[in-house]
One Martini backbone bead per residue (centre of mass of N, CA, C, O) as a GRO file, in nm:
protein
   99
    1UNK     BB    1   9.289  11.121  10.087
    2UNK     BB    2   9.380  10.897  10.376
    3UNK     BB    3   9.232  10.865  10.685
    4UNK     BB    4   9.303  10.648  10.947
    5UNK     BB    5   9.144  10.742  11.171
    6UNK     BB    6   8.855  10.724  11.003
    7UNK     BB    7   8.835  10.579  10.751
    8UNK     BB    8   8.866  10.775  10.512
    9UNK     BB    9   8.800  10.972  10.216
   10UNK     BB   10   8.944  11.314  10.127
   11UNK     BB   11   8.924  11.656  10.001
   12UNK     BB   12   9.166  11.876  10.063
   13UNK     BB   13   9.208  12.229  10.127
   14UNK     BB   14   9.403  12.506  10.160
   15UNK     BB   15   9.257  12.814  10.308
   16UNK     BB   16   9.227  13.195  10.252
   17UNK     BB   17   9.148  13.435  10.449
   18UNK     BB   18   9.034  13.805  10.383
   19UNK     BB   19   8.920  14.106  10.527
   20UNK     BB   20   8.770  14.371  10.326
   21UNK     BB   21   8.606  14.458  10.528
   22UNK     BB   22   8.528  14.667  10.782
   23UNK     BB   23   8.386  14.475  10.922
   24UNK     BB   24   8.373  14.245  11.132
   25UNK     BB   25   8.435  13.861  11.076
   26UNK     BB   26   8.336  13.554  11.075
   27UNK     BB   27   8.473  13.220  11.105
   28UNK     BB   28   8.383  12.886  10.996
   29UNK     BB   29   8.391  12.547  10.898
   30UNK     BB   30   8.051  12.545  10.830
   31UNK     BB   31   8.099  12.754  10.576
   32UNK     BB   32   8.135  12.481  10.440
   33UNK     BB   33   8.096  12.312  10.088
   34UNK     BB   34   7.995  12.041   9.887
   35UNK     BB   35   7.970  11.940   9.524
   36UNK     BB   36   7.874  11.675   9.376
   37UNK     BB   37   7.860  11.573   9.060
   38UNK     BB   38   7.559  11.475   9.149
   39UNK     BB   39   7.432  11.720   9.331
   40UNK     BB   40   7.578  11.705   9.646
   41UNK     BB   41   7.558  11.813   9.973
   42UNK     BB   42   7.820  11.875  10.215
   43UNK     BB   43   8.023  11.919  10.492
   44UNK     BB   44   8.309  11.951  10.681
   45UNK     BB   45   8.502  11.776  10.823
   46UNK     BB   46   8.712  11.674  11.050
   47UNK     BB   47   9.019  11.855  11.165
   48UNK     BB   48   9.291  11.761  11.354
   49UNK     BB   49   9.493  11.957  11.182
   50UNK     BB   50   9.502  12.243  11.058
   51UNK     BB   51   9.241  12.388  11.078
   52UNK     BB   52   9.007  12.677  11.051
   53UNK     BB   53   8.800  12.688  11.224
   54UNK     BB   54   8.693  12.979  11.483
   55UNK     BB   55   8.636  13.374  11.434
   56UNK     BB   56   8.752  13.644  11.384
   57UNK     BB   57   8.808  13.955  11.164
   58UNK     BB   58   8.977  14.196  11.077
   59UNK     BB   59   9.037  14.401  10.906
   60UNK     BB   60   9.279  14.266  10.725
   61UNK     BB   61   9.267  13.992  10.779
   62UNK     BB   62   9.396  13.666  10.861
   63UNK     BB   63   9.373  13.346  10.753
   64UNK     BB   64   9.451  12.948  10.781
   65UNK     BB   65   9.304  12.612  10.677
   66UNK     BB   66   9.185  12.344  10.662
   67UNK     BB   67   8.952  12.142  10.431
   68UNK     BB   68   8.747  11.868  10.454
   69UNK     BB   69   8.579  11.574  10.250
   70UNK     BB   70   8.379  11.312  10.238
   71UNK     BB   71   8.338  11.146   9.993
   72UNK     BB   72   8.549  11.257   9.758
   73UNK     BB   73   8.609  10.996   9.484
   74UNK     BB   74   8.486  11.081   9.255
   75UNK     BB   75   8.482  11.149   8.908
   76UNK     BB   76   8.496  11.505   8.853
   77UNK     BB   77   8.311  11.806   8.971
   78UNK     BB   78   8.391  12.012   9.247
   79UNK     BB   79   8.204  12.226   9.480
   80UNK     BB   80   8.307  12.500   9.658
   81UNK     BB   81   8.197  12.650   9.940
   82UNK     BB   82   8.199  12.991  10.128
   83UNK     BB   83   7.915  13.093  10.371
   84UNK     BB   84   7.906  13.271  10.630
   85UNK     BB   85   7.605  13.421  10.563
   86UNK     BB   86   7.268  13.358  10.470
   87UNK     BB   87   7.202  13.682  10.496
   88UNK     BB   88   7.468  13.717  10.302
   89UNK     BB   89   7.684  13.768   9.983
   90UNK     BB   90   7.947  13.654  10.076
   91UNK     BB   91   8.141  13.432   9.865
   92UNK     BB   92   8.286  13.129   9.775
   93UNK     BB   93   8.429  12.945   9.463
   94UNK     BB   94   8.584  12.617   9.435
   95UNK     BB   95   8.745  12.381   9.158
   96UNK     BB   96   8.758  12.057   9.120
   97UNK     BB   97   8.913  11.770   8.963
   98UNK     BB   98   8.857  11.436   8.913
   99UNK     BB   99   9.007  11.166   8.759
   0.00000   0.00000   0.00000
C-alpha cells in the first residue's frame, strides 16, 4: 500500500498477539522486524492509526493491530518475525511473497 502522509510504500499486516505463558508478557511495535528477499532486516514503520502500540498482556490476553514495513516493495519472499525479547524463546514468523 501506498501511505500518502510520508509518500512511502510500505507492507502492512493486522497481527494478533495471545499471551498463553502464565505470566504476564510486554509487547511493543519494535519486538517486529522484516527480512528483505535480499537478506536486509529493518524494523517497523510509525503506523498512525490502528497500529499494535505497547503495553503488556496478562495470562490469555489478547491485542491485535498493524504493523507495516517501509521499501518492502520488491518482488520475492519477505520475512516477518516477531522477538519480544532477545534473551527469551519465544518468537513467531510470517511468509508473505510478493509478486
Amino acid at each position: 500500500m501506498h501511505d500518502d502522509l510520508t509518500d512511502a510504500d510500505r507492507l502492512c499486516s493486522t497481527v494478533h498477539l495471545l499471551n498463553r505463558d502464565t505470566s504476564t508478557q510486554d509487547y511493543d511495535d519494535d519486538d517486529f522486524a522484516i527480512q528483505s528477499p535480499r537478506g536486509n532486516v529493518s524494523g517497523t514503520a510509525l503506523v498512525y492509526s490502528g497500529g499494535i502500540n505497547s503495553g503488556e498482556l496478562v495470562h490469555n490476553g489478547t491485542t491485535s493491530g498493524r504493523v507495516c514495513f517501509v521499501d518492502a516493495t520488491a518482488p520475492g519472499l519477505y520475512v516477518v518475525s516477531w522477538t519480544p525479547d532477545s534473551d527469551d524463546d519465544p518468537r513467531a514468523v510470517w511468509l508473505f511473497e510478493r509478486g
